[in-house]
Coordinates of C-alpha atoms in Angstrom, one line a residue:
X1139 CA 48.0 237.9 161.0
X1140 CA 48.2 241.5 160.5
X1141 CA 51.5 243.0 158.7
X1142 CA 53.6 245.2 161.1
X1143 CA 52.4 248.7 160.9
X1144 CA 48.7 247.8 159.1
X1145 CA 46.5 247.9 162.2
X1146 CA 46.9 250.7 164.9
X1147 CA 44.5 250.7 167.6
X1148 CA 44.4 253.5 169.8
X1149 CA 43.1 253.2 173.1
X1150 CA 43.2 256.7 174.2
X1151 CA 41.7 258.5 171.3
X1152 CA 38.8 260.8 172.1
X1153 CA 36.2 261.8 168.7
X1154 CA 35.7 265.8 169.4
X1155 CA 32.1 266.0 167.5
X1156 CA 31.6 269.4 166.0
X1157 CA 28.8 271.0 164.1
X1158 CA 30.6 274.4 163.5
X1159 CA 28.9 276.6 165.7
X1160 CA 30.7 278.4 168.5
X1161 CA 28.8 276.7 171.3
X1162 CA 30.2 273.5 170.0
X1163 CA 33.7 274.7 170.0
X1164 CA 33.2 275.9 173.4
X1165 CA 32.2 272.2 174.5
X1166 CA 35.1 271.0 172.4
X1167 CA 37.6 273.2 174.8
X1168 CA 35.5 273.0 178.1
X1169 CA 35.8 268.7 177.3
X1170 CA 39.4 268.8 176.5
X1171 CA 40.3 270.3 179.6
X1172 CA 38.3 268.0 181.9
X1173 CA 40.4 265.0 180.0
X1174 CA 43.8 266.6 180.1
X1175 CA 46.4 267.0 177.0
X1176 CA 47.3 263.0 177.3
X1177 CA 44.2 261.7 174.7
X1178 CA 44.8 261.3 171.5
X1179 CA 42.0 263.4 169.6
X1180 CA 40.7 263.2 166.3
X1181 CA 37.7 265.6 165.6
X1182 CA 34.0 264.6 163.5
X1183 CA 31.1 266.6 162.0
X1184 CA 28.2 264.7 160.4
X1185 CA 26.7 267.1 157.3
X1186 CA 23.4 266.4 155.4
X1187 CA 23.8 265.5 152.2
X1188 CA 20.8 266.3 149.8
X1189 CA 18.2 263.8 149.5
X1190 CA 18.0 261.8 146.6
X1191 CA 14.7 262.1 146.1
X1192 CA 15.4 265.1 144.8
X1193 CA 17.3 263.5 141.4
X1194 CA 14.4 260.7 141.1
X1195 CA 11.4 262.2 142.2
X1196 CA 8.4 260.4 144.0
X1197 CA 6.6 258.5 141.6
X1198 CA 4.0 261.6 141.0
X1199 CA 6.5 264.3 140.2
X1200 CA 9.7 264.7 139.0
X1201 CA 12.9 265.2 140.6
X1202 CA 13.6 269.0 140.6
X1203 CA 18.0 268.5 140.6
X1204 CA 19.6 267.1 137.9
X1205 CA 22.3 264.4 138.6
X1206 CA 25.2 267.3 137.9
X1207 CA 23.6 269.4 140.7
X1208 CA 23.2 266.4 143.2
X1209 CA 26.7 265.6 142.6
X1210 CA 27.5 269.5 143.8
X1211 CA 25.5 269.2 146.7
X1212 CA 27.1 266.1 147.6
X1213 CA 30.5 268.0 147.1
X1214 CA 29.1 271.0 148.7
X1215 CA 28.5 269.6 151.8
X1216 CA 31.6 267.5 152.1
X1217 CA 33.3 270.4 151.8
X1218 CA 31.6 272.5 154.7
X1219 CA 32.2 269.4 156.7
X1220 CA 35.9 269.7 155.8
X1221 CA 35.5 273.4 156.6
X1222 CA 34.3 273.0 160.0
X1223 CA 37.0 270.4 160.6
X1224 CA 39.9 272.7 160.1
X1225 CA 38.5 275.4 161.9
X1226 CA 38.2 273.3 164.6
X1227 CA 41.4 271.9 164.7
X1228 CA 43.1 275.4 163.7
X1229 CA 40.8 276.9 167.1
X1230 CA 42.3 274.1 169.4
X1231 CA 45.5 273.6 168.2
X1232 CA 45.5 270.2 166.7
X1233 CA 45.8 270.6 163.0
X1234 CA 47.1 267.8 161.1
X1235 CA 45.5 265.3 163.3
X1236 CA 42.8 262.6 162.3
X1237 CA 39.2 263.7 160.9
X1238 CA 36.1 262.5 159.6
X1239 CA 33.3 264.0 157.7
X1240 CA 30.6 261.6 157.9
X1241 CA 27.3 262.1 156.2
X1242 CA 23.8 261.0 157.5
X1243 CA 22.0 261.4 160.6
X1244 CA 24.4 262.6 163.3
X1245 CA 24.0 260.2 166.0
X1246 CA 24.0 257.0 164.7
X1247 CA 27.0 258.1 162.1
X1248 CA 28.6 259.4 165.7
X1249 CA 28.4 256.1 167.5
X1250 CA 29.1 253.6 164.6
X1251 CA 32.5 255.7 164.1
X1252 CA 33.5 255.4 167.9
X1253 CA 32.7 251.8 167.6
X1254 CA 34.8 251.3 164.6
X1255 CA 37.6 253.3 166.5
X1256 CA 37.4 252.0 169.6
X1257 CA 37.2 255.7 170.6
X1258 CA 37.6 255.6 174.6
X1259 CA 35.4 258.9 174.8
X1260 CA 33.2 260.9 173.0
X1261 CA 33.2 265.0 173.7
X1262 CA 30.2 266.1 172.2
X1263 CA 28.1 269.8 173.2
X1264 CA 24.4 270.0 174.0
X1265 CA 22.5 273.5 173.0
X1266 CA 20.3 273.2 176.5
X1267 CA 17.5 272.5 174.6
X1268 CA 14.6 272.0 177.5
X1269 CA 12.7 268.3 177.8
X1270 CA 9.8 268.8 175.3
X1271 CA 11.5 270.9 172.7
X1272 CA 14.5 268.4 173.0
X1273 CA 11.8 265.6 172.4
X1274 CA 10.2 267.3 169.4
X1275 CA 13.4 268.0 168.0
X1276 CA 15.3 265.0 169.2
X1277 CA 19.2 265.3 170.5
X1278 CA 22.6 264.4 169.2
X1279 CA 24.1 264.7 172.7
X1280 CA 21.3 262.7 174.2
X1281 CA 21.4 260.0 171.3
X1282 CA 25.0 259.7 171.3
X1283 CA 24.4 259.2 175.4
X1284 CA 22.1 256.6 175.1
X1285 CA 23.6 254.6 172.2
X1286 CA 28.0 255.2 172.3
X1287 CA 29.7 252.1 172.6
X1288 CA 32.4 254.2 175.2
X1289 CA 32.3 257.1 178.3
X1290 CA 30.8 260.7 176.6
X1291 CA 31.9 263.9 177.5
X1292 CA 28.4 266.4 177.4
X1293 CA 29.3 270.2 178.3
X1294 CA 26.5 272.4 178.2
X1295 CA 26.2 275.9 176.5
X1296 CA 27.3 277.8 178.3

């Protein structure tokens, strides 16, 4: 048995994914007002952390970062993923609310959060990207789509 107060599940909350770019915060707001104010929101961004690879090398070469400058990448890119989390919660009012900065590949990291939520929704943007650039470059919108364990929000680019 859970202690009073431990466990919160929130049926209502919507992730708001984010990549910083103003085409993504336009899909943010174009999302938010299909759903209404009654959701409870908590906004993502996936970054890229440096590969590690880069400290150990590949067998025939060396790595070319020490493990001091991995670290600062590391650090680095949480804390442009923090950046683009305030920004985005300072553009559509909802500062102080929940946020993740997740690292890996945005997609899967998307969908494996809303699962562990129980998001009811997903609002995500898509760049427009056309059928074979989109399959040569692959697609967070259209992964998350395909593999979200709840109902996604897509609003184009415009």
């Amino acid at each position: 048995m859970w202690p009073v107060g431990t466990l919160r599940i929130v049926t209502s909350l919507v992730l708001l994914s984010a990549d910083g770019s103003p085409r993504s915060l336009a899909a943010l707001r174009s999302g938010l007002s299909l759903l209404g104010s009654q959701v409870e929101t908590a906004v993502v961004t996936v970054v890229q952390e440096p590969d590690l690879m880069a400290v150990t090398g590949t067998g025939f070469a060396s790595g070319v970062l020490s493990s001091e400058e991995f670290d600062r990448e590391v650090s680095a890119a949480h804390q442009a993923g923090a950046d683009v989390v305030a920004e985005v919660q300072r553009e559509l009012g909802l500062e102080g609310g929940p946020s993740y900065v997740l690292a890996g590949q945005p997609g899967p990291a998307i969908c494996e959060l809303a699962s562990a939520l129980g998001a009811a929704a997903i609002v995500i943007g898509s760049r427009g990207h056309g059928g074979l650039r989109r399959a040569v470059l692959g697609s967070v919108s259209d992964h998350v789509v395909r593999h979200a364990p709840c109902t996604v929000v897509v609003t184009g680019p415009e």
